[in-house]
mmCIF file of C-alpha atoms and ligand atoms in Angstrom:
data_model
loop_
_atom_site.group_PDB
_atom_site.id
_atom_site.type_symbol
_atom_site.label_atom_id
_atom_site.label_comp_id
_atom_site.label_asym_id
_atom_site.label_seq_id
_atom_site.Cartn_x
_atom_site.Cartn_y
_atom_site.Cartn_z
ATOM 1 C CA MET F 1 -155.158 -0.743 118.658
ATOM 2 C CA THR F 2 -157.522 1.685 120.364
ATOM 3 C CA THR F 3 -158.422 4.655 118.167
ATOM 4 C CA ILE F 4 -156.827 7.871 119.398
ATOM 5 C CA LEU F 5 -159.088 10.922 119.209
ATOM 6 C CA ASP F 6 -156.455 13.359 118.125
ATOM 7 C CA GLY F 7 -157.532 16.860 119.104
ATOM 8 C CA LYS F 8 -154.553 18.559 117.420
ATOM 9 C CA LYS F 9 -155.383 16.935 114.068
ATOM 10 C CA VAL F 10 -159.019 17.923 114.297
ATOM 11 C CA ARG F 11 -158.128 21.449 115.399
ATOM 12 C CA ASP F 12 -155.727 21.890 112.506
ATOM 13 C CA ALA F 13 -158.321 20.737 110.011
ATOM 14 C CA ARG F 14 -160.984 23.088 111.423
ATOM 15 C CA LYS F 15 -158.469 25.908 111.774
ATOM 16 C CA GLU F 16 -158.406 26.233 107.978
ATOM 17 C CA VAL F 17 -162.175 26.780 107.922
ATOM 18 C CA LEU F 18 -161.932 29.298 110.750
ATOM 19 C CA MET F 19 -159.162 31.245 108.981
ATOM 20 C CA ALA F 20 -161.219 31.433 105.820
ATOM 21 C CA LYS F 21 -164.167 32.821 107.832
ATOM 22 C CA ILE F 22 -161.866 35.360 109.510
ATOM 23 C CA LYS F 23 -160.576 36.547 106.153
ATOM 24 C CA GLU F 24 -164.104 36.900 104.835
ATOM 25 C CA PHE F 25 -165.243 38.792 107.919
ATOM 26 C CA THR F 26 -162.198 41.113 107.868
ATOM 27 C CA LEU F 27 -162.621 41.900 104.183
ATOM 28 C CA GLY F 28 -166.353 42.385 104.559
ATOM 29 C CA SER F 29 -166.000 44.779 107.497
ATOM 30 C CA GLY F 30 -163.423 47.088 105.994
ATOM 31 C CA GLY F 31 -160.363 45.501 107.624
ATOM 32 C CA VAL F 32 -161.763 45.100 111.145
ATOM 33 C CA LEU F 33 -160.102 42.119 112.798
ATOM 34 C CA PRO F 34 -162.148 39.777 115.028
ATOM 35 C CA CYS F 35 -161.066 40.742 118.532
ATOM 36 C CA LEU F 36 -161.217 38.739 121.767
ATOM 37 C CA ALA F 37 -160.713 40.617 125.062
ATOM 38 C CA ILE F 38 -159.332 38.502 127.915
ATOM 39 C CA VAL F 39 -159.695 39.774 131.488
ATOM 40 C CA GLN F 40 -157.408 38.209 134.103
ATOM 41 C CA VAL F 41 -157.410 38.857 137.811
ATOM 42 C CA GLY F 42 -154.373 37.667 139.758
ATOM 43 C CA ASP F 43 -151.324 35.797 138.626
ATOM 44 C CA ARG F 44 -152.113 32.071 138.624
ATOM 45 C CA ALA F 45 -149.497 30.278 136.552
ATOM 46 C CA ASP F 46 -152.073 27.902 134.972
ATOM 47 C CA SER F 47 -154.342 30.853 133.990
ATOM 48 C CA SER F 48 -151.381 32.635 132.373
ATOM 49 C CA THR F 49 -150.473 29.461 130.418
ATOM 50 C CA TYR F 50 -154.045 29.112 129.109
ATOM 51 C CA ILE F 51 -154.135 32.833 128.204
ATOM 52 C CA ASN F 52 -150.831 32.599 126.354
ATOM 53 C CA ALA F 53 -152.159 29.657 124.383
ATOM 54 C CA LYS F 54 -155.213 31.722 123.377
ATOM 55 C CA LYS F 55 -153.068 34.714 122.399
ATOM 56 C CA LYS F 56 -150.801 32.511 120.355
ATOM 57 C CA PHE F 57 -153.695 30.869 118.536
ATOM 58 C CA ALA F 58 -155.272 34.286 117.842
ATOM 59 C CA LYS F 59 -152.052 35.366 116.126
ATOM 60 C CA GLU F 60 -151.924 32.132 114.094
ATOM 61 C CA ILE F 61 -155.413 32.520 112.730
ATOM 62 C CA GLY F 62 -155.274 36.267 112.045
ATOM 63 C CA ALA F 63 -157.490 37.420 114.931
ATOM 64 C CA GLU F 64 -156.700 39.909 117.666
ATOM 65 C CA ALA F 65 -156.526 39.147 121.401
ATOM 66 C CA VAL F 66 -156.264 41.969 123.930
ATOM 67 C CA HIS F 67 -155.360 41.116 127.489
ATOM 68 C CA THR F 68 -156.142 43.136 130.601
ATOM 69 C CA LYS F 69 -154.438 41.830 133.723
ATOM 70 C CA PHE F 70 -155.375 43.087 137.192
ATOM 71 C CA VAL F 71 -153.567 42.387 140.445
ATOM 72 C CA GLU F 72 -155.333 39.954 142.756
ATOM 73 C CA THR F 73 -156.357 42.761 145.122
ATOM 74 C CA VAL F 74 -158.133 44.864 142.511
ATOM 75 C CA SER F 75 -161.681 45.948 143.487
ATOM 76 C CA GLU F 76 -164.686 44.317 141.863
ATOM 77 C CA GLU F 77 -165.736 47.807 140.727
ATOM 78 C CA ASN F 78 -162.583 48.240 138.690
ATOM 79 C CA VAL F 79 -163.068 44.901 136.954
ATOM 80 C CA LEU F 80 -166.720 45.761 136.247
ATOM 81 C CA ARG F 81 -165.665 49.145 134.804
ATOM 82 C CA GLU F 82 -163.189 47.453 132.467
ATOM 83 C CA ILE F 83 -165.877 45.022 131.298
ATOM 84 C CA GLU F 84 -168.258 47.933 130.706
ATOM 85 C CA ASN F 85 -165.594 49.631 128.561
ATOM 86 C CA LEU F 86 -165.108 46.429 126.575
ATOM 87 C CA ASN F 87 -168.843 45.937 126.213
ATOM 88 C CA ASN F 88 -169.115 49.394 124.688
ATOM 89 C CA ASP F 89 -166.056 49.116 122.466
ATOM 90 C CA PRO F 90 -167.151 48.319 118.902
ATOM 91 C CA ARG F 91 -163.677 46.924 118.085
ATOM 92 C CA VAL F 92 -164.197 44.140 120.666
ATOM 93 C CA HIS F 93 -166.379 41.230 119.544
ATOM 94 C CA GLY F 94 -165.943 38.827 122.433
ATOM 95 C CA ILE F 95 -165.011 39.013 126.124
ATOM 96 C CA ILE F 96 -163.882 36.278 128.461
ATOM 97 C CA VAL F 97 -162.955 36.423 132.116
ATOM 98 C CA GLN F 98 -160.272 33.845 132.888
ATOM 99 C CA LEU F 99 -161.530 31.565 135.672
ATOM 100 C CA PRO F 100 -161.124 30.935 138.485
ATOM 101 C CA LEU F 101 -161.422 34.411 139.980
ATOM 102 C CA PRO F 102 -160.060 35.195 143.458
ATOM 103 C CA MET F 103 -162.445 34.068 146.223
ATOM 104 C CA THR F 104 -163.085 37.707 147.133
ATOM 105 C CA MET F 105 -164.918 38.313 143.856
ATOM 106 C CA ASP F 106 -168.460 37.392 143.019
ATOM 107 C CA LYS F 107 -168.099 35.305 139.836
ATOM 108 C CA ASP F 108 -171.764 35.619 138.911
ATOM 109 C CA ILE F 109 -171.802 39.419 139.114
ATOM 110 C CA ILE F 110 -168.627 39.604 136.990
ATOM 111 C CA LEU F 111 -169.851 37.130 134.401
ATOM 112 C CA ASP F 112 -173.302 38.632 134.188
ATOM 113 C CA SER F 113 -171.843 42.062 133.469
ATOM 114 C CA ILE F 114 -170.631 40.859 130.014
ATOM 115 C CA PHE F 115 -173.123 41.686 127.260
ATOM 116 C CA PRO F 116 -174.630 38.308 126.255
ATOM 117 C CA GLU F 117 -173.755 38.917 122.571
ATOM 118 C CA LYS F 118 -170.078 39.321 123.555
ATOM 119 C CA ASP F 119 -170.036 36.460 126.099
ATOM 120 C CA VAL F 120 -168.117 33.978 124.007
ATOM 121 C CA ASP F 121 -167.651 31.630 126.965
ATOM 122 C CA GLY F 122 -171.434 31.252 127.198
ATOM 123 C CA LEU F 123 -171.430 31.595 130.985
ATOM 124 C CA CYS F 124 -173.574 34.670 131.757
ATOM 125 C CA ALA F 125 -177.080 33.976 133.098
ATOM 126 C CA GLU F 126 -178.858 34.672 129.795
ATOM 127 C CA ASN F 127 -176.486 32.415 127.840
ATOM 128 C CA SER F 128 -176.302 29.588 130.372
ATOM 129 C CA LYS F 129 -180.096 29.417 130.407
ATOM 130 C CA LYS F 130 -179.936 28.751 126.666
ATOM 131 C CA TRP F 131 -177.568 25.776 126.974
ATOM 132 C CA LEU F 132 -179.478 24.473 130.004
ATOM 133 C CA GLU F 133 -182.510 24.355 127.721
ATOM 134 C CA GLY F 134 -180.470 22.754 124.921
ATOM 135 C CA ARG F 135 -181.528 25.547 122.546
ATOM 136 C CA ALA F 136 -180.205 25.616 118.986
ATOM 137 C CA ASP F 137 -178.944 29.193 119.461
ATOM 138 C CA ALA F 138 -176.984 28.365 122.675
ATOM 139 C CA ILE F 139 -173.365 29.483 122.939
ATOM 140 C CA TRP F 140 -171.742 26.380 124.388
ATOM 141 C CA PRO F 141 -168.788 26.967 126.727
ATOM 142 C CA ALA F 142 -165.609 26.335 124.745
ATOM 143 C CA THR F 143 -164.577 23.023 126.399
ATOM 144 C CA THR F 144 -168.024 21.583 125.801
ATOM 145 C CA ARG F 145 -168.101 22.747 122.166
ATOM 146 C CA GLY F 146 -164.600 21.255 121.736
ATOM 147 C CA ILE F 147 -165.770 17.883 123.112
ATOM 148 C CA ALA F 148 -168.779 17.924 120.812
ATOM 149 C CA GLU F 149 -166.576 18.651 117.837
ATOM 150 C CA ILE F 150 -163.988 15.961 118.614
ATOM 151 C CA LEU F 151 -166.862 13.463 118.780
ATOM 152 C CA ASP F 152 -168.289 14.775 115.497
ATOM 153 C CA ALA F 153 -164.934 14.524 113.796
ATOM 154 C CA SER F 154 -164.962 10.771 114.464
ATOM 155 C CA SER F 155 -168.667 10.443 113.621
ATOM 156 C CA ILE F 156 -169.510 9.390 117.213
ATOM 157 C CA SER F 157 -173.233 9.834 117.653
ATOM 158 C CA LEU F 158 -174.543 10.126 121.200
ATOM 159 C CA GLU F 159 -178.161 9.382 120.277
ATOM 160 C CA GLY F 160 -179.467 6.545 122.429
ATOM 161 C CA LYS F 161 -176.082 6.035 124.116
ATOM 162 C CA ASP F 162 -175.347 5.849 127.823
ATOM 163 C CA VAL F 163 -172.984 8.655 128.644
ATOM 164 C CA VAL F 164 -171.327 9.145 132.047
ATOM 165 C CA VAL F 165 -169.977 12.646 132.752
ATOM 166 C CA ILE F 166 -167.660 12.789 135.745
ATOM 167 C CA GLY F 167 -167.629 16.326 137.212
ATOM 168 C CA ARG F 168 -170.506 18.780 137.695
ATOM 169 C CA SER F 169 -168.776 22.159 137.492
ATOM 170 C CA PHE F 170 -170.575 25.078 135.887
ATOM 171 C CA LEU F 171 -167.594 25.492 133.524
ATOM 172 C CA VAL F 172 -167.275 21.931 132.188
ATOM 173 C CA GLY F 173 -169.342 19.148 133.728
ATOM 174 C CA LYS F 174 -172.787 20.722 133.645
ATOM 175 C CA PRO F 175 -172.697 22.185 130.124
ATOM 176 C CA THR F 176 -171.165 18.981 128.815
ATOM 177 C CA ALA F 177 -173.924 16.874 130.401
ATOM 178 C CA GLU F 178 -176.489 19.219 128.837
ATOM 179 C CA MET F 179 -174.772 18.973 125.439
ATOM 180 C CA CYS F 180 -174.981 15.173 125.642
ATOM 181 C CA LEU F 181 -178.685 15.389 126.614
ATOM 182 C CA SER F 182 -179.329 17.723 123.721
ATOM 183 C CA ARG F 183 -177.891 14.996 121.470
ATOM 184 C CA ASN F 184 -180.350 12.458 122.954
ATOM 185 C CA ALA F 185 -177.969 10.505 125.144
ATOM 186 C CA THR F 186 -179.031 9.046 128.465
ATOM 187 C CA VAL F 187 -176.734 10.930 130.863
ATOM 188 C CA THR F 188 -175.426 10.091 134.292
ATOM 189 C CA VAL F 189 -173.481 12.787 136.099
ATOM 190 C CA CYS F 190 -170.978 11.611 138.752
ATOM 191 C CA HIS F 191 -169.099 13.723 141.303
ATOM 192 C CA SER F 192 -166.953 13.456 144.404
ATOM 193 C CA LYS F 193 -169.852 12.028 146.433
ATOM 194 C CA THR F 194 -170.743 9.296 143.952
ATOM 195 C CA PRO F 195 -170.335 6.134 146.015
ATOM 196 C CA ASP F 196 -169.480 3.687 143.282
ATOM 197 C CA LEU F 197 -167.821 5.232 140.215
ATOM 198 C CA ILE F 198 -166.990 1.835 138.726
ATOM 199 C CA ALA F 199 -170.625 0.791 138.725
ATOM 200 C CA ALA F 200 -171.473 3.918 136.734
ATOM 201 C CA THR F 201 -168.574 3.916 134.293
ATOM 202 C CA SER F 202 -168.557 0.225 133.514
ATOM 203 C CA GLN F 203 -172.102 0.351 132.050
ATOM 204 C CA ALA F 204 -171.455 3.384 129.866
ATOM 205 C CA ASP F 205 -170.956 3.685 126.108
ATOM 206 C CA VAL F 206 -169.106 6.972 126.513
ATOM 207 C CA ILE F 207 -167.214 8.281 129.551
ATOM 208 C CA ILE F 208 -166.308 12.001 129.752
ATOM 209 C CA VAL F 209 -164.138 12.770 132.748
ATOM 210 C CA ALA F 210 -163.534 16.331 133.991
ATOM 211 C CA ALA F 211 -162.526 15.929 137.642
ATOM 212 C CA GLY F 212 -158.942 17.258 137.744
ATOM 213 C CA LYS F 213 -157.830 14.068 139.533
ATOM 214 C CA PRO F 214 -154.888 12.391 137.803
ATOM 215 C CA ARG F 215 -155.509 8.713 136.980
ATOM 216 C CA LEU F 216 -158.975 8.718 138.523
ATOM 217 C CA ILE F 217 -160.064 6.384 135.738
ATOM 218 C CA GLY F 218 -158.092 3.170 135.490
ATOM 219 C CA ALA F 219 -158.456 -0.289 133.908
ATOM 220 C CA SER F 220 -161.097 -1.396 136.415
ATOM 221 C CA HIS F 221 -163.464 1.475 135.391
ATOM 222 C CA VAL F 222 -163.722 0.595 131.714
ATOM 223 C CA LYS F 223 -164.626 -2.222 129.309
ATOM 224 C CA ALA F 224 -163.844 -3.017 125.692
ATOM 225 C CA GLY F 225 -165.405 -0.821 123.000
ATOM 226 C CA GLN F 226 -166.101 2.309 125.101
ATOM 227 C CA THR F 227 -165.226 5.878 124.156
ATOM 228 C CA VAL F 228 -163.262 7.780 126.788
ATOM 229 C CA ILE F 229 -162.847 11.564 126.659
ATOM 230 C CA ASP F 230 -160.273 12.926 129.107
ATOM 231 C CA VAL F 231 -160.789 16.591 129.950
ATOM 232 C CA GLY F 232 -158.509 16.723 133.003
ATOM 233 C CA THR F 233 -155.383 18.858 132.925
ATOM 234 C CA THR F 234 -153.303 18.774 136.147
ATOM 235 C CA PRO F 235 -149.652 19.731 136.250
ATOM 236 C CA ASP F 236 -147.566 16.860 137.631
ATOM 237 C CA PRO F 237 -145.920 18.221 140.851
ATOM 238 C CA VAL F 238 -142.567 16.647 139.965
ATOM 239 C CA THR F 239 -142.194 17.011 136.178
ATOM 240 C CA GLY F 240 -144.593 19.916 135.673
ATOM 241 C CA LYS F 241 -146.053 18.019 132.696
ATOM 242 C CA ILE F 242 -149.826 18.160 132.192
ATOM 243 C CA VAL F 243 -151.586 14.913 133.087
ATOM 244 C CA GLY F 244 -155.187 13.869 132.486
ATOM 245 C CA ASP F 245 -157.744 12.104 134.677
ATOM 246 C CA VAL F 246 -157.307 8.810 132.829
ATOM 247 C CA ASP F 247 -154.553 6.219 133.127
ATOM 248 C CA PHE F 248 -154.099 6.305 129.367
ATOM 249 C CA ASP F 249 -151.970 3.138 128.870
ATOM 250 C CA ALA F 250 -153.965 0.901 131.228
ATOM 251 C CA VAL F 251 -157.317 2.086 129.942
ATOM 252 C CA SER F 252 -156.343 1.817 126.274
ATOM 253 C CA LYS F 253 -155.405 -1.821 126.784
ATOM 254 C CA VAL F 254 -158.892 -2.621 128.072
ATOM 255 C CA LEU F 255 -160.752 -0.529 125.454
ATOM 256 C CA GLY F 256 -159.136 -2.607 122.728
ATOM 257 C CA ASP F 257 -159.564 -2.281 118.981
ATOM 258 C CA THR F 258 -163.150 -1.113 119.120
ATOM 259 C CA GLY F 259 -162.577 1.540 121.783
ATOM 260 C CA MET F 260 -161.610 5.228 121.410
ATOM 261 C CA ILE F 261 -159.721 7.525 123.714
ATOM 262 C CA SER F 262 -158.588 11.163 123.751
ATOM 263 C CA PRO F 263 -155.077 11.758 125.060
ATOM 264 C CA VAL F 264 -153.743 14.437 127.394
ATOM 265 C CA PRO F 265 -152.114 16.521 126.136
ATOM 266 C CA GLY F 266 -153.363 16.707 122.559
ATOM 267 C CA GLY F 267 -157.031 15.803 123.003
ATOM 268 C CA VAL F 268 -159.641 18.189 124.416
ATOM 269 C CA GLY F 269 -157.121 20.984 125.187
ATOM 270 C CA PRO F 270 -156.448 22.091 121.564
ATOM 271 C CA MET F 271 -160.178 21.681 120.795
ATOM 272 C CA THR F 272 -161.088 24.084 123.625
ATOM 273 C CA VAL F 273 -158.927 26.867 122.216
ATOM 274 C CA LEU F 274 -160.315 26.289 118.732
ATOM 275 C CA ALA F 275 -163.920 26.302 119.983
ATOM 276 C CA LEU F 276 -163.401 29.607 121.864
ATOM 277 C CA PHE F 277 -162.400 31.278 118.594
ATOM 278 C CA GLU F 278 -165.252 29.575 116.764
ATOM 279 C CA ASN F 279 -167.568 31.196 119.340
ATOM 280 C CA LEU F 280 -165.798 34.481 118.675
ATOM 281 C CA ILE F 281 -166.318 34.269 114.932
ATOM 282 C CA ASP F 282 -169.996 33.397 115.479
ATOM 283 C CA ALA F 283 -170.255 36.523 117.623
ATOM 284 C CA CYS F 284 -168.632 38.623 114.867
ATOM 285 C CA TYR F 285 -171.100 37.397 112.254
ATOM 286 C CA ASN F 286 -174.064 37.805 114.613
ATOM 287 C CA ALA F 287 -173.008 41.393 115.388
ATOM 288 C CA LYS F 288 -172.627 42.141 111.669
ATOM 289 C CA ASN F 289 -175.992 40.622 110.771
ATOM 290 C CA ASN F 290 -177.759 42.496 113.569
ATOM 291 C CA LYS F 291 -176.419 45.913 112.548
HETATM 292 P P1 LIG E 301 -163.753 21.701 139.220
HETATM 293 O O1 LIG E 301 -164.574 22.937 139.230
HETATM 294 O O2 LIG E 301 -162.743 21.459 140.310
HETATM 295 O O3 LIG E 301 -164.759 20.460 139.227
HETATM 296 C C1 LIG E 301 -164.286 19.164 139.364
HETATM 297 C C2 LIG E 301 -165.473 18.225 139.440
HETATM 298 O O4 LIG E 301 -164.978 16.908 139.571
HETATM 299 C C3 LIG E 301 -166.415 18.471 140.619
HETATM 300 O O5 LIG E 301 -167.754 18.369 140.187
HETATM 301 C C4 LIG E 301 -166.037 17.351 141.618
HETATM 302 O O6 LIG E 301 -167.137 16.881 142.364
HETATM 303 C C5 LIG E 301 -165.626 16.236 140.640
HETATM 304 N N1 LIG E 301 -164.715 15.326 141.303
HETATM 305 C C6 LIG E 301 -163.587 15.642 142.007
HETATM 306 N N2 LIG E 301 -163.013 14.518 142.515
HETATM 307 C C7 LIG E 301 -163.796 13.474 142.110
HETATM 308 C C8 LIG E 301 -163.740 12.078 142.308
HETATM 309 N N3 LIG E 301 -162.791 11.503 143.024
HETATM 310 N N4 LIG E 301 -164.693 11.320 141.753
HETATM 311 C C9 LIG E 301 -165.686 11.862 141.026
HETATM 312 N N5 LIG E 301 -165.791 13.214 140.783
HETATM 313 C C10 LIG E 301 -164.852 13.988 141.330
HETATM 314 O O7 LIG E 301 -162.958 21.546 137.853
HETATM 315 P P2 LIG E 301 -163.367 21.970 136.338
HETATM 316 O O8 LIG E 301 -163.167 23.442 136.159
HETATM 317 O O9 LIG E 301 -164.659 21.345 136.003
HETATM 318 O O10 LIG E 301 -162.193 21.227 135.538
HETATM 319 C C11 LIG E 301 -162.032 19.835 135.642
HETATM 320 C C12 LIG E 301 -160.706 19.434 134.978
HETATM 321 O O11 LIG E 301 -160.745 19.771 133.607
HETATM 322 C C13 LIG E 301 -159.471 20.161 135.587
HETATM 323 O O12 LIG E 301 -158.348 19.295 135.496
HETATM 324 C C14 LIG E 301 -159.258 21.312 134.617
HETATM 325 O O13 LIG E 301 -157.930 21.784 134.593
HETATM 326 C C15 LIG E 301 -159.635 20.659 133.338
HETATM 327 N N6 LIG E 301 -160.043 21.526 132.214
HETATM 328 C C16 LIG E 301 -159.518 21.273 131.027
HETATM 329 C C17 LIG E 301 -159.846 22.028 129.960
HETATM 330 C C18 LIG E 301 -159.259 21.699 128.637
HETATM 331 O O14 LIG E 301 -159.354 22.531 127.738
HETATM 332 N N7 LIG E 301 -158.722 20.537 128.489
HETATM 333 C C19 LIG E 301 -160.757 23.067 130.116
HETATM 334 C C20 LIG E 301 -161.330 23.303 131.373
HETATM 335 C C21 LIG E 301 -160.970 22.533 132.419
HETATM 336 P P3 LIG E 301 -167.893 17.828 143.458
HETATM 337 O O15 LIG E 301 -168.780 18.723 142.673
HETATM 338 O O16 LIG E 301 -168.607 16.875 144.336
HETATM 339 O O17 LIG E 301 -166.809 18.616 144.166
#
């Protein structure tokens, strides 16, 4: 049987470590709880689902999550003012802006307005430069950190491996490709204009797919012994259930006993939420040490 890379199991194991760190931080700072501020613009159902998952997880681990929700038509100035307030609020240790933003807003201006030390998504210009350079002090975006940690939990080294990353978004594909490079993999990045996806994926040791295209990767894309990480989360239009980019059953059959695969749901999703709060706790300790 193909090994399942169980994100829930890994998350639960690492959650204990995170909770211990939160307790230590809270005691050591006179009862101040680690606090994540979430800024949402608009009312996208998927964004609200992800935000609720983050708020629920914060409660479970003993951290705080404050949520500011603006209507879609809010001005950029108002959003920037809120971020400025959160930047200057000593009770807030980390700030994220839930993406995507409405088309009318300049994502870069908004993201760059977050103080780098509070940018726990690692997406402002100063922080993204660090992960682009593969620096040791980089704040990796949560999904990328989650992918790295699910690989680590199964002792999957990327050194010297051929890794194919499908997707080149600033949020997932690019930082993930950089993370793989920083671990000394040989990385191929594919996207919607890649003419022959099968040629790329079939020679890889590890395939990481973040395209948001259900069942993009099927039996013909893979071979025995590969590791397949499915990042995709798309709600099925009929059932509403979340589906990945990989045809799990067909691909698992080909990967065989020596292959590994992450499921959707229950793979990268839980790891992303965990990693966000790991970034938050890192920010708390950095702030404390720099006082
Ligand atoms: P995105 O911004 O839409 O980027 C999708 C990428 O996939 C683009 O680079 C696109 O290529 C590429 N692509 C689309 N169709 C393709 C095809 N047929 N063949 C090859 N490449 C193709 O999406 P994203 O924000 O990166 O997210 C990707 C997926 O991951 C989504 O399902 C999202 O919901 C999910 N996600 C999951 C988590 C989690 O925690 N599990 C976190 C974040 C995102 P072009 O650049 O050429 O357009």
